[in-house]
Amino acid sequence: MPEFDTAHVKNIVLLGHSGSGKTTLAESMLFEAGLTHRRGSIEEKNTVGDYTELEKERGNTIFSKLLHTHWRGYKINILDTPGYDDFSGEVISALRVADTGVMLLNASTGVEVGTDIIWEYTEQFKTPMIFVVNQLDHPKADFEKTYQEARNHFGQHVVLVQYPLNSGLGFNAIIDVLNMVMYEYNDQGGKPKKLPIPDAERPKAETLHKELIEAIAANDETLMEKYFDIGELTEDEMKQGLHLSMVRHDLFPVFCASALQNRGVARLMGYIDNVCPPASEMPPQVTKDGSTLNCDANASACIFIYKTVNEPHIGELSFFKVYSGTIKAGMELVNESTGVTEKINQLFIVEGNKRTPIPELVAGDIGATLKLKNTHVNNTLHEKSKHIELAPIVFPEPLMSVAIANAKKGEEEKLASALHQLKEEDPTMHVEVSSELGQTLLHCMGEMHLTIIKWKLEHVYHLDVQYARPRISYRETIRGKAETTYRHKKQSGGAGQFAEVTMRVEAWTEGMPEPTGLTVRGKEEIALPWGGKLVYYNCIVGGVIDQRFMPSVLKGVMEKMQQGPLTGSHVRDIRVCIFDGKMHPVDSNDMAFKTAGMMGFKEAFQMANPLLMEPIYHLKVYCPEDLTGNIMGDLQMRRGMVEGFDTEGHFTVINAMVPHAEMYQYASSLRSMTQGRARFKMKFDHYAPVSGELQKKLTETYKKDTVELAEA
């Protein structure tokens, strides 16, 4: 039998802006539960959660961690998450498997931008939420201001369960308006004295108690009727009402704490085990085909992989939540995505970097296993003969791109392997090998994310890498029309080469009339992989070019379109008509006509008013209203065009069109410009012509680089 059944497993995720005290709270929870005998600290680099060398070096959480406590007959799984938006993937994956979110607010700084961003993720998952106003011992702690900011940002469903009697350096007492008692702490924190509420605080506490009852009753008709009849609810009724309201995402209770001094932590843990829902009381999981899966320990086994970590000398550790059934060591489960059968050789409960083998885990619990060969994040594993695939985690799109390369030659395969492994661990990191740009591109969430990736490559994989500015995917086209005849003739002993092609090259637009003055023998419309079209006409009459050579001419044109005459960029939206030429009975061949087609196209293209186009991105910047002026000024310097404004929650949204060439390192610039109070999304929208001056500059640079490369 498992140590804890489904009803006695609670999964919580610690959330909050960087510096709100999540890791310190986790330490106090472990200490209160007796799982550790000494609370670690970030300053001493000895916390259970932040155990990696990188986190100790930087002094903050970078990767989500799985911890657990035993508390009064319950198992509480704790997911500690980073507070920087660069690592939002870690937050989202933890939220996916948690059943309650604990949002920490720094009492000295109030609601920060990271809190707003994380709140949006909790709204997507409809996660039951608790707010904890932490660091009430800080000299600048202001509980009332922080509480009001929370209500302003997250709505009137944010309700007080506790408030501090004396926040600041003298913080040592909490008034609980649910239980209507005062908790008083000594210098060591820990277990408080349970005292009556002082007479001076009684009216305030009773008013808040009544407000709490009304908020609870408003979400339950039965409790509302009883409240109207009697004018009061029992403590148990209030807890039950809070429980139902949390499950429905209707109420968000507020607690008080100093995690550093271990004050208010035990009461919070008591609320988690008494009131917060287990997985079995949450809405059932939705599968990809739209059906549902209930959290039932007696049903067939099903697990969902939410995170993987590659541990040196051990292999890949896969973290999962049991969504149905009971998982036992030695079981064989089928990966629904790949069809591969995986054997669960070992099961672990995890405490930071400590793994404890266990025989089984029930529905609702979270654990880990080693060496699943063909299983990755977002995979569902289930018993044989079943077909279950749970809805995947949707990770945010990258916001920043750089080119990455080895500092030393000969380590390309090693780098590719390392990047693949990092991608397995971090789904917000994308790797693209761009044949168009001739670069390996790393797409990520921001400057800090890039720094962490580089650190891992250097310290874990022992690679020396360099970041560089990525090239831009320009497009080339024409605005006019030109005709040219190109003769390719080569004679150097033996068989020669001869081909002559006369062509008309002009800009193509949808719905344009057919060519005039030419006899059309054949037409091909080719949708180009990089966007736009090539429309190719065979207008040869009289057999001046044998039909068997026409595909070679097209091949030559296509080859030049892949590396255009202006900047070596892809060419699009062109119409080519081949209407005359010559051939030789002996020296004409496919290669000769391919070369003639390529060079003829290049010559005609340059005569037809060539145009360089750049990618334009639709940018949405989310910011406080007072920052819009600075952001708009910066966008104008980036050649951006502001199209309008929207509002979304407490943010003003600036909509703009900005050239991709001007967006390099924008994530860092925006963070610096706004002190981290703004964020953005961007998406490719269209191509637009560059200015004549910029086109000239880019064309000259390409010619110079081409000459230097040829000479080298």
XYZ file of C-alpha atoms in Angstrom:
712
model
C 0.000 0.000 0.000
C 1.246 3.501 -0.766
C 2.115 5.676 2.226
C -0.408 8.356 1.126
C -3.634 7.875 -0.802
C -4.827 10.299 -3.489
C -6.935 12.388 -1.088
C -3.909 12.999 1.148
C -1.508 14.280 -1.527
C -1.389 18.037 -2.102
C 0.660 19.560 -4.927
C 1.610 23.217 -4.578
C 3.759 25.480 -6.729
C 5.626 28.439 -5.223
C 5.337 31.452 -7.505
C 6.462 35.048 -7.439
C 8.817 37.720 -8.714
C 12.519 37.141 -8.155
C 13.442 37.960 -4.560
C 9.979 37.327 -3.110
C 11.327 34.484 -0.946
C 10.074 31.298 -2.583
C 13.179 29.197 -1.899
C 13.404 30.487 1.692
C 9.744 29.552 2.250
C 10.411 26.045 0.907
C 13.323 25.703 3.355
C 11.105 26.713 6.279
C 8.397 24.259 5.187
C 10.879 21.387 5.094
C 12.231 22.415 8.497
C 8.768 22.734 10.068
C 7.875 19.259 8.826
C 11.048 17.806 10.367
C 12.517 16.689 7.031
C 15.554 18.877 7.645
C 17.171 19.774 10.969
C 18.607 23.092 9.832
C 17.195 25.679 7.475
C 19.496 26.435 4.566
C 19.967 29.945 3.229
C 20.693 31.428 -0.177
C 23.586 33.451 1.265
C 25.241 30.308 2.638
C 24.530 28.448 -0.630
C 23.133 25.421 1.185
C 19.410 25.335 0.362
C 17.819 22.031 -0.596
C 16.227 23.544 -3.700
C 19.007 25.639 -5.241
C 21.573 22.860 -5.282
C 23.133 23.311 -8.732
C 26.523 24.970 -9.065
C 25.028 27.599 -11.344
C 22.294 28.579 -8.858
C 24.763 28.757 -5.997
C 26.999 30.963 -8.110
C 24.197 33.341 -9.127
C 22.235 33.301 -5.879
C 18.784 32.704 -7.378
C 16.551 29.904 -8.627
C 16.912 29.088 -12.322
C 15.307 25.643 -12.599
C 12.058 24.438 -11.045
C 12.628 21.911 -8.240
C 10.525 19.158 -6.748
C 10.495 18.896 -2.944
C 8.040 17.369 -0.484
C 6.993 17.449 3.159
C 4.888 15.266 5.432
C 2.448 17.338 7.457
C -0.257 16.024 9.800
C -1.088 12.964 7.718
C -0.663 14.684 4.340
C 2.087 14.686 1.757
C 2.720 18.132 0.303
C 4.680 18.149 -2.942
C 6.365 21.532 -3.375
C 7.426 22.873 -6.763
C 9.814 25.799 -6.303
C 10.071 27.971 -9.438
C 12.307 30.790 -10.736
C 11.065 34.370 -10.683
C 12.608 35.737 -13.872
C 10.499 35.817 -17.039
C 13.445 34.366 -19.010
C 12.668 31.066 -17.274
C 8.892 31.153 -17.698
C 8.965 27.659 -19.217
C 9.974 26.289 -15.802
C 7.008 28.081 -14.221
C 4.498 26.889 -16.822
C 5.562 23.240 -16.619
C 5.291 23.334 -12.813
C 1.859 24.978 -12.999
C 0.727 22.231 -15.362
C 1.057 19.577 -12.630
C 0.312 21.645 -9.494
C -3.137 21.772 -7.889
C -2.622 24.990 -5.904
C -0.470 28.029 -6.550
C 1.150 29.936 -3.688
C 1.945 33.442 -4.931
C 4.494 35.252 -2.789
C 4.423 39.041 -2.602
C 7.365 40.973 -1.213
C 5.914 43.206 1.538
C 8.514 45.904 0.854
C 7.975 46.146 -2.922
C 4.356 45.056 -3.426
C 3.063 43.590 -6.685
C 5.966 43.481 -9.152
C 5.979 42.906 -12.904
C 6.947 39.235 -12.524
C 3.846 38.706 -10.381
C 1.596 40.111 -13.115
C 3.205 37.904 -15.750
C 2.938 34.738 -13.649
C -0.684 35.566 -12.794
C -1.562 35.360 -16.482
C -0.265 31.785 -16.547
C -2.338 30.857 -13.473
C -5.412 32.287 -15.189
C -4.786 30.031 -18.187
C -4.674 26.950 -15.962
C -7.380 28.230 -13.576
C -5.117 27.203 -10.726
C -6.515 27.617 -7.185
C -4.425 30.398 -5.643
C -3.162 31.556 -2.248
C -1.357 34.854 -1.735
C 1.370 35.064 0.892
C 2.628 38.512 1.823
C 6.194 37.592 2.741
C 9.134 39.451 4.278
C 6.931 41.253 6.780
C 10.041 41.614 8.946
C 11.625 43.947 6.354
C 12.167 47.535 7.601
C 10.123 48.890 4.663
C 7.369 46.277 4.823
C 3.927 47.726 4.078
C 1.252 45.050 4.338
C -1.740 47.300 3.649
C -0.192 48.765 0.495
C 0.756 45.306 -0.790
C -2.720 43.931 -0.080
C -4.427 46.826 -1.869
C -2.129 46.439 -4.866
C -3.049 42.744 -5.012
C -6.758 43.616 -5.057
C -6.191 46.285 -7.701
C -4.223 43.901 -9.903
C -6.069 40.622 -9.364
C -9.574 41.666 -8.412
C -11.909 41.802 -5.444
C -11.746 38.020 -5.026
C -8.461 38.552 -3.167
C -9.627 38.233 0.484
C -7.826 38.578 3.811
C -7.463 35.541 6.034
C -4.658 37.112 8.091
C -3.041 40.446 8.710
C 0.095 41.368 10.710
C -0.229 43.091 14.035
C 3.066 44.904 13.609
C 4.919 44.593 10.303
C 8.517 45.792 9.992
C 11.494 45.041 12.222
C 9.205 44.266 15.156
C 7.008 41.780 13.271
C 6.120 38.956 15.648
C 2.334 38.514 15.571
C -0.379 37.589 13.060
C -4.125 38.024 13.516
C -6.078 35.229 11.848
C -9.617 36.306 10.948
C -10.629 32.798 9.875
C -9.917 31.217 13.271
C -10.252 34.550 15.124
C -7.047 34.104 17.104
C -3.661 35.807 17.310
C -0.427 33.913 16.698
C 2.558 35.352 18.558
C 6.119 34.240 17.738
C 9.313 34.288 19.732
C 12.734 35.182 18.287
C 13.218 31.693 16.838
C 9.906 31.644 14.988
C 8.428 28.168 14.569
C 5.437 27.228 16.722
C 3.586 30.329 17.978
C 1.546 31.025 21.047
C -2.168 30.942 20.297
C -3.654 33.995 22.028
C -6.915 35.944 22.072
C -7.088 38.891 19.715
C -6.199 42.076 21.651
C -9.158 44.327 22.505
C -7.693 47.159 20.427
C -7.713 44.932 17.328
C -11.028 43.225 17.977
C -13.280 45.585 15.961
C -10.988 45.426 12.927
C -10.688 41.636 13.164
C -14.465 41.198 13.482
C -15.079 43.434 10.463
C -12.601 41.443 8.383
C -14.060 38.170 9.695
C -17.503 39.259 8.516
C -16.125 40.306 5.114
C -14.478 36.898 4.772
C -17.727 35.092 5.632
C -19.660 37.173 3.096
C -17.074 36.484 0.380
C -17.252 32.744 1.112
C -21.053 32.639 1.287
C -21.394 34.599 -1.955
C -19.935 31.613 -3.826
C -22.171 28.932 -2.269
C -25.979 29.094 -2.148
C -26.264 26.721 0.835
C -23.802 28.736 2.903
C -25.470 31.961 1.815
C -28.857 30.727 3.083
C -27.348 29.667 6.404
C -25.540 32.973 6.782
C -28.766 34.879 6.185
C -30.609 32.678 8.711
C -28.012 32.638 11.501
C -25.668 35.508 10.677
C -22.558 33.350 11.172
C -20.734 30.313 9.772
C -18.730 27.789 11.742
C -14.989 27.473 11.187
C -15.510 24.153 9.391
C -18.163 25.670 7.126
C -15.862 28.549 6.293
C -13.049 26.133 5.420
C -15.367 24.074 3.244
C -16.596 27.227 1.522
C -13.016 28.398 0.925
C -12.174 24.971 -0.430
C -14.991 25.050 -2.995
C -14.248 28.661 -3.936
C -10.585 27.861 -4.528
C -11.429 24.877 -6.741
C -13.674 27.148 -8.804
C -10.950 29.835 -8.937
C -13.359 32.244 -7.222
C -11.490 33.312 -4.052
C -7.806 33.948 -3.377
C -7.045 34.029 0.380
C -4.178 36.179 1.697
C -1.757 34.957 4.386
C 1.141 36.573 6.249
C 4.680 35.287 6.695
C 8.313 35.910 7.289
C 9.844 32.838 5.677
C 13.297 33.958 6.796
C 12.233 34.021 10.471
C 9.916 31.025 10.073
C 6.842 32.960 11.152
C 3.450 32.103 9.676
C 4.802 29.052 7.804
C 3.187 26.326 9.906
C -0.230 28.027 9.697
C 0.123 28.205 5.918
C 0.958 24.483 5.793
C -2.043 23.734 7.972
C -4.279 25.625 5.542
C -2.774 23.708 2.598
C -3.545 20.309 4.106
C -6.977 21.357 5.485
C -8.380 23.471 2.672
C -6.421 23.233 -0.584
C -7.753 20.632 -3.041
C -6.035 17.354 -3.921
C -5.779 16.385 -7.598
C -8.850 14.146 -7.282
C -11.062 17.186 -6.575
C -9.767 19.237 -9.475
C -11.511 19.193 -12.882
C -10.585 16.081 -14.900
C -7.759 16.255 -17.400
C -8.649 16.848 -21.040
C -7.077 14.579 -23.641
C -6.067 15.551 -27.159
C -9.201 13.977 -28.598
C -11.441 15.984 -26.259
C -12.315 13.225 -23.783
C -11.610 13.465 -20.042
C -9.491 11.537 -17.562
C -10.423 11.460 -13.875
C -7.788 11.301 -11.149
C -8.652 7.823 -9.843
C -6.123 5.539 -8.162
C -8.213 2.481 -9.078
C -8.289 3.209 -12.808
C -5.667 2.183 -15.379
C -2.254 3.805 -14.968
C -1.426 7.024 -16.843
C 1.429 9.488 -16.282
C 2.449 12.781 -17.910
C 6.085 13.885 -18.307
C 6.407 17.571 -17.428
C 10.184 17.970 -17.067
C 13.460 16.206 -17.854
C 16.932 16.789 -16.437
C 20.167 15.274 -17.681
C 22.322 14.334 -14.696
C 26.043 13.692 -15.296
C 27.092 10.050 -14.870
C 23.465 9.006 -14.325
C 21.444 9.924 -17.408
C 18.082 11.506 -18.008
C 15.774 11.958 -15.041
C 12.117 12.256 -16.063
C 9.679 14.023 -13.733
C 6.023 13.069 -14.017
C 2.620 13.341 -12.421
C 0.407 10.298 -12.005
C -2.950 11.329 -13.439
C -4.634 7.950 -13.118
C -4.045 4.567 -11.522
C -1.109 3.429 -9.420
C 2.426 3.306 -10.797
C 4.718 0.553 -9.518
C 8.398 -0.054 -10.102
C 8.839 -2.588 -12.904
C 5.673 -1.616 -14.786
C 5.701 -1.332 -18.562
C 3.873 1.657 -20.040
C 3.306 2.697 -23.643
C 4.298 6.147 -24.898
C 1.242 7.328 -26.815
C 3.298 9.691 -29.024
C 5.910 7.175 -30.161
C 4.237 3.812 -29.557
C 7.381 2.672 -27.699
C 7.004 0.585 -24.560
C 8.988 1.979 -21.626
C 9.839 0.036 -18.482
C 9.645 1.997 -15.225
C 12.632 0.353 -13.602
C 12.818 2.702 -10.626
C 10.524 5.198 -8.929
C 11.746 8.093 -6.821
C 10.432 10.841 -4.637
C 12.733 13.818 -4.948
C 14.140 16.357 -2.516
C 16.255 18.706 -4.623
C 19.202 16.547 -5.701
C 18.296 13.744 -3.303
C 16.357 10.797 -4.741
C 14.626 8.244 -2.516
C 13.477 4.969 -4.139
C 9.851 4.019 -3.499
C 7.783 1.031 -4.648
C 4.731 2.905 -5.967
C 2.968 6.228 -6.515
C -0.794 6.792 -6.623
C -2.919 9.052 -8.809
C -2.329 12.695 -7.938
C 1.272 12.217 -6.779
C 4.440 13.501 -8.435
C 7.699 11.588 -8.789
C 10.596 10.771 -11.069
C 12.166 7.893 -12.923
C 15.437 7.281 -14.765
C 16.460 6.360 -18.290
C 13.278 6.446 -20.342
C 14.908 6.016 -23.741
C 12.272 7.454 -26.063
C 10.214 9.690 -23.812
C 10.299 13.472 -23.621
C 8.493 16.449 -22.099
C 4.752 16.470 -22.948
C 4.616 12.707 -23.530
C 1.813 10.617 -22.011
C 2.560 7.049 -20.880
C -0.221 4.577 -20.148
C -1.014 0.905 -19.746
C -1.019 -1.293 -22.816
C -4.261 -1.571 -24.814
C -5.215 1.994 -23.829
C -4.998 5.127 -25.990
C -4.641 8.234 -23.832
C -2.794 11.419 -24.760
C -3.119 14.344 -22.388
C -3.137 17.918 -23.661
C 0.458 19.181 -23.923
C 2.055 22.131 -22.147
C 2.074 25.134 -24.492
C 5.390 26.898 -23.964
C 5.922 30.581 -24.830
C 7.587 31.510 -28.101
C 11.219 32.724 -27.947
C 11.816 36.478 -27.849
C 15.500 36.692 -28.732
C 17.797 35.128 -31.330
C 21.565 34.878 -31.705
C 23.905 32.978 -33.977
C 26.021 30.410 -32.147
C 29.275 28.799 -33.277
C 32.261 26.966 -31.853
C 35.298 29.076 -31.041
C 37.380 26.052 -32.101
C 36.943 24.217 -35.374
C 36.201 20.511 -35.416
C 33.680 20.472 -32.550
C 30.543 21.025 -34.603
C 29.088 17.584 -33.868
C 29.788 17.967 -30.164
C 28.001 21.326 -30.138
C 25.022 19.929 -32.064
C 24.732 17.063 -29.563
C 24.935 19.438 -26.582
C 22.312 21.784 -28.006
C 20.012 18.827 -28.650
C 20.360 17.727 -25.036
C 19.719 21.242 -23.723
C 16.632 21.481 -25.929
C 15.323 18.264 -24.379
C 15.585 19.840 -20.931
C 14.350 23.295 -21.939
C 11.464 23.431 -24.444
C 11.581 27.266 -24.540
C 14.960 27.044 -26.277
C 14.828 26.466 -30.047
C 17.747 25.575 -32.311
C 17.615 26.297 -36.033
C 20.260 25.387 -38.593
C 19.565 27.977 -41.288
C 20.905 27.076 -44.721
C 19.569 30.419 -45.976
C 21.629 32.463 -43.513
C 24.518 30.021 -43.182
C 24.236 30.138 -39.385
C 23.081 28.032 -36.462
C 20.515 30.136 -34.643
C 19.645 29.925 -30.979
C 16.168 31.251 -30.135
C 15.490 31.873 -26.450
C 13.631 34.013 -23.918
C 16.175 36.747 -23.185
C 19.689 37.798 -22.246
C 19.736 35.882 -18.964
C 18.500 32.756 -20.705
C 21.385 33.093 -23.191
C 23.869 33.487 -20.350
C 22.633 30.298 -18.675
C 22.842 28.314 -21.934
C 26.414 29.485 -22.503
C 27.367 28.620 -18.926
C 26.028 25.086 -19.389
C 27.842 24.627 -22.692
C 31.112 25.744 -21.114
C 30.891 24.055 -17.706
C 28.854 20.913 -18.417
C 29.796 20.130 -22.030
C 33.238 21.818 -21.998
C 32.618 23.743 -25.208
C 33.923 27.198 -26.031
C 31.157 28.953 -27.968
C 30.631 32.410 -29.367
C 27.435 34.364 -29.890
C 27.024 36.679 -32.861
C 24.349 38.841 -34.406
C 22.129 36.737 -36.677
C 21.846 37.683 -40.318
C 18.501 38.934 -41.594
C 16.302 36.984 -44.002
C 15.966 39.664 -46.679
C 14.055 39.020 -49.901
C 14.854 40.300 -53.368
C 12.444 41.126 -56.184
C 12.019 43.620 -59.021
C 9.688 46.496 -59.854
C 10.194 46.643 -63.610
C 10.718 44.493 -66.675
C 13.811 43.647 -68.723
C 14.809 41.429 -71.630
C 18.265 40.011 -72.182
C 20.137 37.451 -74.234
C 22.882 35.503 -72.555
C 25.273 33.218 -74.417
C 27.290 30.641 -72.543
C 30.209 29.359 -74.581
C 33.137 27.345 -73.307
C 35.800 25.625 -75.409
C 38.937 24.202 -73.818
C 39.778 21.036 -75.649
C 37.447 18.117 -76.143
C 33.695 18.640 -75.938
C 32.672 22.246 -75.372
C 29.621 23.931 -73.913
C 27.202 26.154 -75.766
C 23.822 27.616 -74.884
C 22.051 30.866 -75.677
C 18.897 31.971 -73.903
C 16.743 35.050 -74.449
C 14.351 35.823 -71.632
C 11.962 38.425 -70.327
C 12.009 38.967 -66.558
C 9.315 41.044 -64.829
C 7.630 41.506 -61.472
C 4.814 39.035 -60.789
C 1.572 39.986 -59.031
C -1.523 37.909 -58.386
C -4.070 38.210 -61.226
C -1.773 39.996 -63.690
C -2.565 39.485 -67.424
C -0.756 36.909 -69.522
C 2.439 37.983 -71.363
C 1.847 39.997 -74.516
C 3.657 39.556 -77.820
C 4.723 35.975 -77.011
C 3.409 32.542 -77.906
C 2.945 30.580 -74.704
C 3.802 26.877 -75.108
C 3.806 26.012 -71.405
C 3.426 27.574 -67.980
C 4.529 26.566 -64.464
C 3.510 28.318 -61.242
C 5.979 27.441 -58.525
C 5.157 28.312 -54.897
C 8.557 29.043 -53.413
C 9.502 27.473 -50.051
C 10.575 30.903 -48.759
C 7.359 32.659 -49.811
C 6.100 34.228 -53.028
C 6.078 32.651 -56.498
C 8.033 32.057 -59.653
C 5.863 31.885 -62.778
C 7.851 30.298 -65.617
C 6.722 30.459 -69.264
C 8.020 28.404 -72.137
C 7.508 30.637 -75.188
C 9.960 28.893 -77.553
C 8.780 28.517 -81.149
C 10.531 26.994 -84.145
C 12.617 24.629 -82.036
C 15.452 27.112 -81.416
C 15.924 25.423 -78.044
C 15.141 21.754 -77.734
C 12.357 21.086 -75.220
C 14.613 18.702 -73.305
C 16.789 21.673 -72.259
C 13.936 23.797 -70.884
C 13.946 22.143 -67.405
C 17.687 22.943 -67.198
C 17.026 26.609 -67.918
C 14.416 26.606 -65.139
C 16.885 24.893 -62.817
C 19.431 27.639 -63.465
C 16.861 30.364 -62.776
C 15.787 28.645 -59.544
C 19.384 28.262 -58.401
C 19.998 31.981 -58.792
C 16.742 32.763 -57.012
C 18.025 30.885 -53.977
C 20.963 33.288 -53.793
C 19.873 36.564 -55.323
C 22.099 39.069 -57.163
C 21.757 41.925 -54.629
C 22.604 40.421 -51.233
C 22.554 36.678 -51.754
C 19.013 36.537 -50.321
C 16.082 34.547 -51.695
C 14.266 36.027 -54.710
C 10.464 35.994 -54.905
C 7.486 37.118 -57.033
C 9.093 36.932 -60.482
C 7.738 36.050 -63.924
C 10.240 34.623 -66.417
C 9.450 34.070 -70.116
C 11.962 32.142 -72.245
C 11.164 33.081 -75.847
C 14.322 32.683 -77.945
C 17.789 31.171 -77.994
C 20.264 28.992 -79.829
C 21.880 25.622 -79.425
C 24.717 23.619 -80.924
C 24.227 20.070 -82.222
C 27.340 18.846 -80.344
C 28.246 21.279 -77.544
C 24.795 22.029 -76.116
C 23.889 20.093 -72.965
C 21.930 20.436 -69.740
C 24.800 22.053 -67.851
C 25.290 24.706 -70.526
C 21.606 25.675 -70.543
C 21.467 25.671 -66.746
C 24.383 28.131 -66.673
C 22.825 30.283 -69.402
C 19.521 30.370 -67.520
C 21.249 31.344 -64.282
C 23.447 34.091 -65.732
C 20.716 35.415 -68.021
C 18.365 35.714 -65.080
C 21.009 37.518 -63.018
C 21.652 39.992 -65.834
C 17.968 40.698 -66.513
C 17.164 40.966 -62.791
C 19.723 43.741 -62.333
C 18.266 45.629 -65.299
C 14.653 45.418 -64.040
C 14.789 47.938 -61.170
C 15.739 45.464 -58.412
C 14.265 45.872 -54.959
C 15.412 44.584 -51.553
C 12.721 43.793 -48.990
C 13.087 43.226 -45.250
C 10.975 41.228 -42.805
C 8.583 43.328 -40.729
C 7.350 42.032 -37.387
C 4.161 42.866 -35.525
C 5.242 43.897 -32.045
C 3.022 44.070 -28.951
C 4.596 45.769 -25.947
C 2.814 45.379 -22.598
C 3.710 48.199 -20.215
C 2.381 50.538 -17.526
C 0.828 53.654 -19.016
C 3.559 55.948 -17.674
C 6.199 54.158 -19.769
C 4.489 54.432 -23.165
C 6.309 57.638 -24.160
C 9.789 56.211 -23.641
C 8.915 52.973 -25.424
C 7.383 54.763 -28.414
C 10.450 56.989 -28.714
C 12.678 53.927 -28.738
C 10.515 52.224 -31.383
C 10.757 55.253 -33.655
C 14.555 55.076 -33.400
C 14.216 51.462 -34.544
C 12.274 52.552 -37.656
C 9.082 51.273 -36.063
C 5.567 52.457 -36.913
C 3.171 52.605 -33.954
C -0.282 51.514 -35.121
C -2.345 51.975 -31.995
C -2.995 51.162 -28.359
C -5.050 48.611 -26.445
C -5.498 47.794 -22.794
C -5.109 44.334 -21.324
C -5.586 44.026 -17.586
C -3.378 46.657 -15.969
C -1.171 47.006 -19.022
C -1.249 49.413 -21.916
C -0.499 47.497 -25.106
C 1.473 49.276 -27.825
C 0.955 47.765 -31.284
C 3.719 48.495 -33.782
C 5.343 47.270 -36.975
C 9.123 47.078 -36.664
C 11.842 45.830 -39.056
C 13.366 42.596 -37.803
C 16.839 44.038 -38.353
C 16.148 46.537 -35.548
C 14.951 43.992 -32.979
C 18.312 42.463 -32.035
C 18.616 42.357 -28.227
C 15.323 44.220 -27.833
C 14.441 42.049 -24.824
C 17.481 43.377 -22.935
C 16.902 46.960 -24.055
C 13.250 46.915 -23.004
C 14.087 45.413 -19.612
C 16.755 48.051 -19.031
C 14.578 50.921 -20.254
C 11.609 49.966 -18.043
C 13.389 48.355 -15.052
C 11.700 45.094 -15.973
C 8.181 46.565 -15.898
C 7.376 45.828 -19.560
C 7.376 42.786 -21.805
C 6.618 42.050 -25.433
C 5.545 39.543 -28.049
C 6.522 39.622 -31.698
C 5.451 37.732 -34.787
C 6.436 37.908 -38.450
C 3.890 39.913 -40.439
C 5.108 40.781 -43.959
C 7.968 41.939 -46.149
C 8.393 45.610 -47.030
C 10.877 47.491 -49.270
C 13.956 48.949 -47.599
C 14.990 52.524 -48.310
C 17.207 53.212 -51.327
C 20.057 54.251 -49.057
C 19.883 51.072 -46.995
C 19.579 48.912 -50.116
C 22.723 50.499 -51.532
C 24.595 49.949 -48.266
C 23.572 46.295 -47.959
C 24.342 45.584 -51.623
C 27.813 47.113 -51.373
C 28.553 45.175 -48.190
C 27.539 41.925 -49.881
C 29.752 42.613 -52.897
C 32.701 43.411 -50.649
C 32.203 40.269 -48.548
C 31.857 38.149 -51.695
C 35.134 39.488 -53.105
C 36.953 38.938 -49.812
C 35.622 35.401 -49.573
C 36.715 34.630 -53.151
C 40.209 35.999 -52.506
C 40.519 34.004 -49.306
